Coordinates of C-alpha atoms in Angstrom, one line a residue:
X12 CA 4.8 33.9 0.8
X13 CA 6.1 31.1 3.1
X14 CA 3.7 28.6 1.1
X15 CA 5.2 29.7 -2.2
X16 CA 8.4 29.1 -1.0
X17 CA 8.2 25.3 0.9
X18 CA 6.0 24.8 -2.4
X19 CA 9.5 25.6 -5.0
X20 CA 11.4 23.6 -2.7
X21 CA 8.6 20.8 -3.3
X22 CA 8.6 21.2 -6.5
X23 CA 13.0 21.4 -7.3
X24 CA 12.8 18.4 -4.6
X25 CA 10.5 16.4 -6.6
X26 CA 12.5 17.7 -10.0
X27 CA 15.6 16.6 -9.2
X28 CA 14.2 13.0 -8.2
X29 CA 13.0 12.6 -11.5
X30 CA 16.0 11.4 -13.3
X31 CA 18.0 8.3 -15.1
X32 CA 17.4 5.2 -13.0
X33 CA 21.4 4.9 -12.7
X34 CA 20.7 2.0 -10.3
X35 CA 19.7 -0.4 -13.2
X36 CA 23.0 -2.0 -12.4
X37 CA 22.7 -2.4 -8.4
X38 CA 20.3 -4.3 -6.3
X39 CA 17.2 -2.9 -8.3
X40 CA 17.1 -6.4 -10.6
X41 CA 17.4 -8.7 -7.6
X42 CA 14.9 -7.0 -6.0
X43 CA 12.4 -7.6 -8.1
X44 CA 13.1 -11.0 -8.4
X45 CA 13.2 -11.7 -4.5
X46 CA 9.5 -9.6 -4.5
X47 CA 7.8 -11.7 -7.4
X48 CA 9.3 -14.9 -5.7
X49 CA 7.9 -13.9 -2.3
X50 CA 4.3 -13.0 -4.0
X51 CA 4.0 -16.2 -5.7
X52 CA 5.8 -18.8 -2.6
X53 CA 4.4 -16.9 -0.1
X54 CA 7.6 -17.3 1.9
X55 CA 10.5 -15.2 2.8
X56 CA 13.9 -16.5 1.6
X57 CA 16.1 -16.5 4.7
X58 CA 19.3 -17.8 2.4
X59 CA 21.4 -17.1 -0.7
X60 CA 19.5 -18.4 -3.0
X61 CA 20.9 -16.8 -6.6
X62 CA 24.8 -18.3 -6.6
X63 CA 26.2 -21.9 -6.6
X64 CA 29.2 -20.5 -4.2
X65 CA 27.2 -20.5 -1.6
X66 CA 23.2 -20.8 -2.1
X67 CA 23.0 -22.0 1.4
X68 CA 24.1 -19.4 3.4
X69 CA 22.1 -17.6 6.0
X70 CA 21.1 -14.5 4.5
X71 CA 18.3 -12.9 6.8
X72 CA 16.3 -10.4 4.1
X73 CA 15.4 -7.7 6.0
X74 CA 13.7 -5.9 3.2
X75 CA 11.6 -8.4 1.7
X76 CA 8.2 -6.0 2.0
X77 CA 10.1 -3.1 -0.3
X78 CA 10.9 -6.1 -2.1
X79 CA 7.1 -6.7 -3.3
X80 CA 6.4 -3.5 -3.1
X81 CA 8.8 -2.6 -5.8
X82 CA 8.0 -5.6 -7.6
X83 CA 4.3 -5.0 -7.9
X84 CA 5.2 -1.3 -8.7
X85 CA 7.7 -2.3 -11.8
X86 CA 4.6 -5.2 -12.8
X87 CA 1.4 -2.0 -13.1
X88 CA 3.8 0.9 -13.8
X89 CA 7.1 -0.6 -15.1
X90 CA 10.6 0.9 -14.7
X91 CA 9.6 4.6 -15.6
X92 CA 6.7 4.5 -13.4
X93 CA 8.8 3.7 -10.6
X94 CA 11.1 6.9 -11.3
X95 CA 8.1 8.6 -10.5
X96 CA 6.7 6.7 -7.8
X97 CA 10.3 7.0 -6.3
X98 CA 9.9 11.1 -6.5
X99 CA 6.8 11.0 -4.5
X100 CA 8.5 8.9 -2.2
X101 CA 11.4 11.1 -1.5
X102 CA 9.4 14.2 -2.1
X103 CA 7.0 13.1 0.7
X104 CA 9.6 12.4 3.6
X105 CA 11.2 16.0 2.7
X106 CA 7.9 17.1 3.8
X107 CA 7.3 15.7 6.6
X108 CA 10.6 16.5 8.0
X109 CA 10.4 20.1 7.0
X110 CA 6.6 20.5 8.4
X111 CA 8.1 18.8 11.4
X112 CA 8.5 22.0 13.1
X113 CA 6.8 25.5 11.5
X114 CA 6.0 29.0 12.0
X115 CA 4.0 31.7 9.9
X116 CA 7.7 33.5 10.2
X117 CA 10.1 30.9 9.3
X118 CA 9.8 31.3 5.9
X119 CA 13.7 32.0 5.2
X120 CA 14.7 29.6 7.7
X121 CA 12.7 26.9 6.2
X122 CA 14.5 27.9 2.4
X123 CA 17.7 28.3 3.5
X124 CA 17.8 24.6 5.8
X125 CA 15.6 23.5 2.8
X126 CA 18.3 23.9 0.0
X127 CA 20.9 22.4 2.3
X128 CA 19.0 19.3 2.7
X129 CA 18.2 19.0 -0.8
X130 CA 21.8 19.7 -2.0
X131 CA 22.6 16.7 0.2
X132 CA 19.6 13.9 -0.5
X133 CA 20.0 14.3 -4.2
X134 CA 22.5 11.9 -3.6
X135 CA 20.4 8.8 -2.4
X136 CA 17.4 9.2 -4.7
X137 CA 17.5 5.8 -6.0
X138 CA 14.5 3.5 -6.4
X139 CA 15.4 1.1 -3.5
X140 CA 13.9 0.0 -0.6
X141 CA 15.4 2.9 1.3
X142 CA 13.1 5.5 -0.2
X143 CA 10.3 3.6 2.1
X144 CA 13.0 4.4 5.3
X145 CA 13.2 8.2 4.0
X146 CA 9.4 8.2 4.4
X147 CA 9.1 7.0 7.7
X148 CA 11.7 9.1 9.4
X149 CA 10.2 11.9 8.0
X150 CA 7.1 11.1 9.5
X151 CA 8.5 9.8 13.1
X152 CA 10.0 13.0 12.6
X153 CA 6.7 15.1 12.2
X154 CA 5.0 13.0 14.8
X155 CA 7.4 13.8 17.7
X156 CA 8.1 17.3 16.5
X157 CA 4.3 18.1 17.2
X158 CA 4.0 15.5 19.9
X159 CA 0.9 17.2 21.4
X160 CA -0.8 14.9 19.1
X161 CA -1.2 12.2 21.2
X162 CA -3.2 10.5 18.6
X163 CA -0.2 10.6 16.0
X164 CA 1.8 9.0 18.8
X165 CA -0.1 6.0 18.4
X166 CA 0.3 5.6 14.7
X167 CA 4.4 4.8 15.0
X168 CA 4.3 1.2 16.3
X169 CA 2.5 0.7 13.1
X170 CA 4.7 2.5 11.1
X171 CA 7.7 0.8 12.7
X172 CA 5.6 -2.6 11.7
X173 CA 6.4 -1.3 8.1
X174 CA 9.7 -0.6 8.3
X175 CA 11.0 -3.3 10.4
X176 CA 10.6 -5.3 7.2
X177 CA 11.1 -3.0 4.5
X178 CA 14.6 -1.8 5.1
X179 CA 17.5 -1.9 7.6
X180 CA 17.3 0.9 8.6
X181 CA 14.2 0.5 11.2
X182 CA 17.0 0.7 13.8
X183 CA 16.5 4.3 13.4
X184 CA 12.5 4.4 14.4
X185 CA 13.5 2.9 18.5
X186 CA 16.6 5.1 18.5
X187 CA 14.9 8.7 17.7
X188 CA 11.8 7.7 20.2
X189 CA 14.2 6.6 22.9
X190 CA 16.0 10.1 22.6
X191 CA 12.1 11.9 22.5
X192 CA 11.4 10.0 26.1
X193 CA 14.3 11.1 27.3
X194 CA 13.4 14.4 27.0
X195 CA 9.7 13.9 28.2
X196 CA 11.0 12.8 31.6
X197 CA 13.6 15.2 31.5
X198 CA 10.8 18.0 31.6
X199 CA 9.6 16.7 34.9
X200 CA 7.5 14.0 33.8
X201 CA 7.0 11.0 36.0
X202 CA 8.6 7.2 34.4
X203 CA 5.5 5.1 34.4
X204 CA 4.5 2.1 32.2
X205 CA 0.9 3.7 32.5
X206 CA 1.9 6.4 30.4
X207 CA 0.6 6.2 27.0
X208 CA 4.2 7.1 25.5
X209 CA 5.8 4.8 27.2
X210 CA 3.7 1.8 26.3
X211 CA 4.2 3.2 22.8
X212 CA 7.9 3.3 23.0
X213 CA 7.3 -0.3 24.5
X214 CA 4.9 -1.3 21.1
X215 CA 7.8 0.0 19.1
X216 CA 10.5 -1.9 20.3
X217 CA 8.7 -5.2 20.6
X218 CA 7.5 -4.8 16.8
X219 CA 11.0 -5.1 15.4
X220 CA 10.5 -9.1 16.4
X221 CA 7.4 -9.3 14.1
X222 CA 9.8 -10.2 11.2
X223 CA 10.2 -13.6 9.2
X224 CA 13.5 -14.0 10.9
X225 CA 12.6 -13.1 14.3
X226 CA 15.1 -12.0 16.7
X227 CA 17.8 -12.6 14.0
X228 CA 15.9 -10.2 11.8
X229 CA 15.6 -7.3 14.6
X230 CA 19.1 -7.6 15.3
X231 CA 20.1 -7.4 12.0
X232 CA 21.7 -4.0 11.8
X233 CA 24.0 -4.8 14.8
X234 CA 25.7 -7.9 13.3
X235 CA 25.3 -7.5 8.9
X236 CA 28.6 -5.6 9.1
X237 CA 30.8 -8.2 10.5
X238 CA 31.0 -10.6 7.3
X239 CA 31.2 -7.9 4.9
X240 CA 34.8 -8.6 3.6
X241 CA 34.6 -5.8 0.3
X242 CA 34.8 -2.6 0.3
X243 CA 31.7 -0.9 -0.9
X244 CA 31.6 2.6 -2.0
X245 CA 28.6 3.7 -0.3
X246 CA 29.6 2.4 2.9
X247 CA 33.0 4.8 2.8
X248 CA 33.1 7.1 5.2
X249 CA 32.5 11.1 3.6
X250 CA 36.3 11.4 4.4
X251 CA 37.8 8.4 2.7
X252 CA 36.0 9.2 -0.7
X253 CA 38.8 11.7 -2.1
X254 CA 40.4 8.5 -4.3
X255 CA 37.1 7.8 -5.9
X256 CA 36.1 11.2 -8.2
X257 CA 32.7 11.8 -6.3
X258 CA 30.1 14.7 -6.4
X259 CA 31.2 17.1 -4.1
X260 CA 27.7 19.0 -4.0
X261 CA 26.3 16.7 -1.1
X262 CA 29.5 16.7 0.5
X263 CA 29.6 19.8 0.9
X264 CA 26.5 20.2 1.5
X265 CA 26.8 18.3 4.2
X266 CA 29.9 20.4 6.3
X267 CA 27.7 23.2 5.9
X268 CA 24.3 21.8 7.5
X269 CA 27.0 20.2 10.3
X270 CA 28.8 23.6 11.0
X271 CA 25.2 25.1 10.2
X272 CA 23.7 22.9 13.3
X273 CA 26.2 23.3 15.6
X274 CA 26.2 26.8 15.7
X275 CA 22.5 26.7 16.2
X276 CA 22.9 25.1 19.3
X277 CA 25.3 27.8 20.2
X278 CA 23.0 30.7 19.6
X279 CA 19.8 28.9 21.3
X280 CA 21.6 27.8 23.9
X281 CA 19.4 28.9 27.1
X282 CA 16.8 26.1 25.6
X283 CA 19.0 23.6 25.5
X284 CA 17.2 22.1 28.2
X285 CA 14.1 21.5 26.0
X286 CA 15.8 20.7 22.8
X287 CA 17.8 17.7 24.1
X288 CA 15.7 15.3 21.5
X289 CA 17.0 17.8 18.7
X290 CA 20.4 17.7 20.4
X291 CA 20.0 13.7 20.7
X292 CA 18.7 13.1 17.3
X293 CA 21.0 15.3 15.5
X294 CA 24.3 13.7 16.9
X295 CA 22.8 10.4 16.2
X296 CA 22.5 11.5 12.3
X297 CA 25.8 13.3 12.1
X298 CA 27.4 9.6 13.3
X299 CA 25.5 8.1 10.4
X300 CA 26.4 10.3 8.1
X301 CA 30.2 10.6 9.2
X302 CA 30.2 6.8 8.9
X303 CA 29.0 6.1 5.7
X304 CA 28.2 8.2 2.8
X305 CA 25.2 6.5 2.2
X306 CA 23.4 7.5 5.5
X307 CA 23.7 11.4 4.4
X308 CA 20.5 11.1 3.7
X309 CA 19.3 10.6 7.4
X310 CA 21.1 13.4 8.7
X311 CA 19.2 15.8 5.6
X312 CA 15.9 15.2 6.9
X313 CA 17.1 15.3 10.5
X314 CA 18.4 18.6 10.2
X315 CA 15.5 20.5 8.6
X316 CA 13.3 20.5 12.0
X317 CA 16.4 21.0 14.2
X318 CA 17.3 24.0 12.7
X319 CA 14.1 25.7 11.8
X320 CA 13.4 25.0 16.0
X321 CA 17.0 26.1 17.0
X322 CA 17.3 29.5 14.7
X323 CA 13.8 30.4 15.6
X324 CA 14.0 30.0 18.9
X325 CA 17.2 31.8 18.8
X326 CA 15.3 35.2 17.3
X327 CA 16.5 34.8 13.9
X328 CA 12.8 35.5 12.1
X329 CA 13.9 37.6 9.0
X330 CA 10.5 39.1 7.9
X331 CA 12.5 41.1 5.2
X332 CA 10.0 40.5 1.9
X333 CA 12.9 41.5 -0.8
X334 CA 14.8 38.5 1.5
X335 CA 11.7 35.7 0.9
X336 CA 11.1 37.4 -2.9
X337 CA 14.8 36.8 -3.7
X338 CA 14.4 33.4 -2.1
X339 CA 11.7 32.3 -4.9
X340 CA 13.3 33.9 -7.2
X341 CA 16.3 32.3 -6.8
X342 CA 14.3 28.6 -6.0
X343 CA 12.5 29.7 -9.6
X344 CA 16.3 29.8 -11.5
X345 CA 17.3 26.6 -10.6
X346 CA 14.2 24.7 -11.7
X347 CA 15.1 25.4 -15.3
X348 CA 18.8 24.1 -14.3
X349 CA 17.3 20.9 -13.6
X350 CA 14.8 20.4 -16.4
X351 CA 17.4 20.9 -18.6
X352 CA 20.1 18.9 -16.1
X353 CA 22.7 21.8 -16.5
X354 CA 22.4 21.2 -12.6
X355 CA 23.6 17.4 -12.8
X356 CA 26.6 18.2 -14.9
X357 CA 27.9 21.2 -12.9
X358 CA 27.4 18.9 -9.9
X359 CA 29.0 15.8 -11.0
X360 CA 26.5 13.5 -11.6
X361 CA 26.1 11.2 -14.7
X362 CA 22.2 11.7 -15.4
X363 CA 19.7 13.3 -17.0
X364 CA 16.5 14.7 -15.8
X365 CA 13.8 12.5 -16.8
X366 CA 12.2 8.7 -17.3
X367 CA 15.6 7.3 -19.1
X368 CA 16.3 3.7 -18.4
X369 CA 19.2 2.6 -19.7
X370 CA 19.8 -0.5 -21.0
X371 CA 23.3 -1.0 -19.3
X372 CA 24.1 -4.8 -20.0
X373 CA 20.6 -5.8 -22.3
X374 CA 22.8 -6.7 -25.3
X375 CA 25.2 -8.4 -23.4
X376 CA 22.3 -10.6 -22.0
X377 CA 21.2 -11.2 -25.7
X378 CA 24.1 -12.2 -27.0
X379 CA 24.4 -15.0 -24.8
X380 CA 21.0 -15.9 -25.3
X381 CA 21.2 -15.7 -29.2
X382 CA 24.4 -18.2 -28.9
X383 CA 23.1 -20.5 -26.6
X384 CA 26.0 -19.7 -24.3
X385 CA 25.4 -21.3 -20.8
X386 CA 28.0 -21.2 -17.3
X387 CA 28.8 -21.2 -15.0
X388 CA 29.6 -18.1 -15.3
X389 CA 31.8 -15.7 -13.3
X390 CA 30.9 -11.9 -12.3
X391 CA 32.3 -9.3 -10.8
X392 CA 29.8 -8.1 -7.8
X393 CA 28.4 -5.1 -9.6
X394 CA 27.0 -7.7 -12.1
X395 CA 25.6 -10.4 -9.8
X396 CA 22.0 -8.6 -9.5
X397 CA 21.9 -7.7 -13.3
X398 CA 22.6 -11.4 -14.5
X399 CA 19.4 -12.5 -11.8
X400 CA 17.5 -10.5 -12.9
X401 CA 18.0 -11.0 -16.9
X402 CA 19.3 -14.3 -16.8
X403 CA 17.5 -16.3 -14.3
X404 CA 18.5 -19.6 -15.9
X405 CA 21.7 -19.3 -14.6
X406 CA 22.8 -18.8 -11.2
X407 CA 25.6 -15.9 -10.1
X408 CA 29.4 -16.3 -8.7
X409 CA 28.5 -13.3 -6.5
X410 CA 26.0 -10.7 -6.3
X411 CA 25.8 -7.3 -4.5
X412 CA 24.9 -8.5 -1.5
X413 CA 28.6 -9.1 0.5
X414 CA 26.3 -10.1 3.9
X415 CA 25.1 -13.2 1.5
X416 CA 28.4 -14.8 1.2
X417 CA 31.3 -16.2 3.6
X418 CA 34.0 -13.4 4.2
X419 CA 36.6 -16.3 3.8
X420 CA 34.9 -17.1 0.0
X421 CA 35.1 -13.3 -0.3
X422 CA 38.8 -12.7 0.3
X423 CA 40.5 -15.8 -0.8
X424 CA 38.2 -16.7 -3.6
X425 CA 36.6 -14.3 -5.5
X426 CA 39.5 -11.4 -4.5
X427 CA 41.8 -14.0 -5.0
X428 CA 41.0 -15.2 -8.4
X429 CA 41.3 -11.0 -9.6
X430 CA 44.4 -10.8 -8.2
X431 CA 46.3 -13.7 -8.6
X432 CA 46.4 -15.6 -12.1
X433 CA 47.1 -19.2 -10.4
X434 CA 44.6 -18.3 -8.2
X435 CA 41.9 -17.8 -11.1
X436 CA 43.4 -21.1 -12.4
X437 CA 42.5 -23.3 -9.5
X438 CA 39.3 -21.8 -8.6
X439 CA 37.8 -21.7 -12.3
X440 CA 38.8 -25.1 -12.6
X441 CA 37.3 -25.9 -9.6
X442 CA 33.8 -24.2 -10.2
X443 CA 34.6 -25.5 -14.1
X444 CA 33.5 -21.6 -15.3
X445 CA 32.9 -21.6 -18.6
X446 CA 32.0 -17.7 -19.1
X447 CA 33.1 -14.5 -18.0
X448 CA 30.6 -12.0 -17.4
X449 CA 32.2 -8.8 -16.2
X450 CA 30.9 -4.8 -15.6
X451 CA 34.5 -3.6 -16.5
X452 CA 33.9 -0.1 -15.1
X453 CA 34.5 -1.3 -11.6
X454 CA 38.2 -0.8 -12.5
X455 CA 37.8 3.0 -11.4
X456 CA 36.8 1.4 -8.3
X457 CA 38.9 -1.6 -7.4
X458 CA 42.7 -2.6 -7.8
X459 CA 42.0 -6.0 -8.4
X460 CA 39.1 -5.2 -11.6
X461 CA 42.8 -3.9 -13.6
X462 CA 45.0 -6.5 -12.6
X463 CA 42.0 -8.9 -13.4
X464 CA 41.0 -7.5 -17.2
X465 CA 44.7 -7.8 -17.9
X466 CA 45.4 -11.2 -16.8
X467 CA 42.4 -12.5 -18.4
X468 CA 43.4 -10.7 -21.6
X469 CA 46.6 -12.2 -22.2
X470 CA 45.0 -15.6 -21.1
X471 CA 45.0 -18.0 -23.8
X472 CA 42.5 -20.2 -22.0
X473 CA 39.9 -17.3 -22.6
X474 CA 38.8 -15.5 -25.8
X475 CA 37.4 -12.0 -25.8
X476 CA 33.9 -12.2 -27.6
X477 CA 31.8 -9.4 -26.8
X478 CA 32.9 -5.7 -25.3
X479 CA 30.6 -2.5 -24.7
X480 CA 30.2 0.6 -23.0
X481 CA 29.7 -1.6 -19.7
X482 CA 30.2 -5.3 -19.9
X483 CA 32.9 -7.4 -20.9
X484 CA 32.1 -11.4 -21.9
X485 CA 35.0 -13.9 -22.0
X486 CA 34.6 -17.1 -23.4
X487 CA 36.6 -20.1 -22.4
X488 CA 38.9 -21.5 -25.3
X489 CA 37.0 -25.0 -25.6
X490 CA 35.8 -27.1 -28.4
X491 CA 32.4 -26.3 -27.9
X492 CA 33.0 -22.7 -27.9
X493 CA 35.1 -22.8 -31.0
X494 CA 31.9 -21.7 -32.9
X495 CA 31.3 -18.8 -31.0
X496 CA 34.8 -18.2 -30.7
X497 CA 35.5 -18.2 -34.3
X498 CA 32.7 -15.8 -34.6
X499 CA 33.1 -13.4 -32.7
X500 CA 36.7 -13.3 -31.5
X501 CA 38.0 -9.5 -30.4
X502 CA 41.7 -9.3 -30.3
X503 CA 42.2 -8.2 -26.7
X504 CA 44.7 -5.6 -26.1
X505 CA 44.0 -4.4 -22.4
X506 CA 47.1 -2.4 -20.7

């Protein structure tokens, strides 16, 4: 009965990563260009590349391998294949973490940790390069969960290899292995370079420099933050996100598999002594997670093995077969909820189960292509990778990248120019912007999208020529847009 069960939480897993690609609009576009670039150059761009603000500047990419992978997967399978590729992906760190630690009698503790976890990764399963960091923690997991594998042990340096240039969160792979050695020597082991874990932990570390930006590139995650001069919902702390309308199944999700794990420490408390990696790793999740909401994740597969070990340990080994039948039974009732995505309404989420790709901003990209409309343009950031990606003829103002452009440009330029209408004079003057390109539903996100849209509306220098569900275009008032103008003019009446 314990197979039936971790196989339904498989299964709603993999359902409920099967849905809208609702990242259409993010990095996903930009990704693919970076990956077919670095396919056919054979180089790593290590600057900005897309925008004429500032296609100089240093821009270390420290997921250019996710990059090409994601590229070659969009090339053979296309958008919807990735949807699926993306639910393996997810699906397959899940199970490593929860097969990390397991016993013929922790059927019940496996469901119930299992549904936390889910109820909190259903809010990261986009198709982006972090799906790939997902898969190896789960696995570094596993590994050092059943470390009397030695021959597993000597799989991770490669596996760091991977992830060291496949996503920024790599940082993660040292961290978790220099808590598990800890713990070896703790249990009376001798500290000797001899010792085949500590050559591996060794391997690991010095892999992070086999990058295409070297030291800078295995550094990375220490220093990225420091020019990032925007606020960027993900990277809000769980406790700051009250203002913004988010699902609150992940968030509480996640109090619960907190409070959850601290009280299993408290009842399996006389092993503490041989559960400081479980200690160790959990409090480095919890941080993450606390941090920013999009490290939730980490802390969801972190906690599956900690508190199968902790409550099993502890005694708690219900055996009760009504318990494990109502389990399934239950796991079987909410698979319909998500096929027919009941579940994604109820928990606050805009998607569908399913291959749906929107088309977010394709008609906005084809009107400017059927009128021969050219920029500079300016965008707002959360249309920087979309206009890449669909317009590569033109280059971007800014993209959703904040680590790719100067703080200083940032704040006092492309801030400034939302919030300040002589502001937006000088600048668009300056960069001689001819078009307005703009994802106006950023307004429920940022003062300065508002203040921006209404400025610009009651701006006789610019003419409104194309609105939808997403994008807003803005033409300037020139001769050589009179034609277009004259068109297609909407009379703007933004408040």
């Amino acid at each position: 009965m314990r197979g039936i069960l971790f196989i339904l939480l498989f299964i709603l897993f993999f359902l409920f990563s099967v849905h809208t690609l609702t990242d259409i609009n993010q990095d996903i576009g930009l990704h693919f260009v970076l990956g077919k670039k670095i396919l056919k150059e054979g180089l790593v761009p290590q600057t900005n590349l897309f925008s004429y603000t500032a296609p100089d500047f240093p821009t270390p990419n420290h997921h250019w391998l996710g990059e090409v992978f994601l590229y070659l997967g969009s090339l053979f399978y296309g958008l919807k294949g990735l949807i699926v590729f993306k639910a393996f992906m997810l699906s397959g760190a899940f199970i490593f973490a929860m097969l990390a630690f397991t016993k013929k009698d922790a059927g019940i503790l496996g469901f119930l940790a299992g549904l936390i976890s889910i109820s909190i990764l259903i809010d990261r399963t986009y198709v982006r390069p972090e799906m790939f960091s997902f898969l190896f923690l789960g696995w570094y997991l596993f590994v050092l969960y059943r470390q009397k594998s030695e021959k597993l042990l000597f799989t991770l340096p490669f596996i760091q290899l991977l992830w060291v240039n496949t996503h920024i969160y790599f940082f993660i792979g040292p961290v978790i292995y220099a808590i598990f050695l800890i713990q070896h020597y703790i249990n009376a082991k001798p500290v000797t370079l001899k010792n085949p874990i500590t050559l591996i932990g060794l391997a690991i570390v010095l892999v992070n420099f086999v990058n295409p930006a070297g030291w800078v590139g295995a550094l990375y995650p220490l220093f990225i933050f420091n020019n990032y001069a925007i606020p960027i919902l993900e990277n809000i702390s769980p406790f700051s996100l009250g203002a913004y309308n988010y699902p609150p199944l992940p968030l509480w999700a996640l109090a619960a598999g907190i409070s959850i794990s601290v009280v299993g420490f408290i009842v399996n408390r006389k092993n503490l002594k041989n559960n400081i990696f479980g200690l160790g790793i959990l409090a480095v999740g919890t941080a993450l997670a606390l941090l920013m909401v999009r490290n939730i994740p980490i802390f969801a597969l972190i906690m599956l093995p900690v508190n199968i070990k902790n409550f099993y340990e502890a005694g708690f080994r219900p055996r009760n077969k009504f318990a494990v039948f109502g389990a399934a039974i239950l796991l079987i009732i909410l698979i319909p909820y998500v096929l027919n995505s009941n579940i994604y309404k109820v928990s606050g989420y805009n998607r569908t189960f399913g291959l749906n790709t929107p088309a977010y901003g394709e008609k906005a990209i084809e009107f400017i292509k059927d009128n021969n409309l050219h920029g500079p343009i300016f965008n707002n950031i959360n249309a920087g990778s979309f206009l890449i990606w669909k317009l590569p003829g033109e280059r971007v103002f800014i993209d959703t990248r904040p680590e790719a452009y100067p703080s200083d440009f940032v704040k006092n330029e492309y801030i400034a120019m939302q919030k300040d209408a002589g502001v937006w004079q000088e600048y668009s003057e300056k960069y001689s912007i001819n078009l307005i390109f703009y994802a106006w539903r950023e307004t429920k996100y940022t003062s300065w999208a508002d203040m921006f849209l209404k400025n610009i509306s009651n701006n006789k220098n610019w003419a409104l020529v194309y609105l939808d569900d997403n994008i807003v275009i803005f033409l300037k008032n020139t001769p050589e847009n009179s034609t277009v103008i004259g068109k297609y003019l909407i009379k703007a009446n933004y408040k």
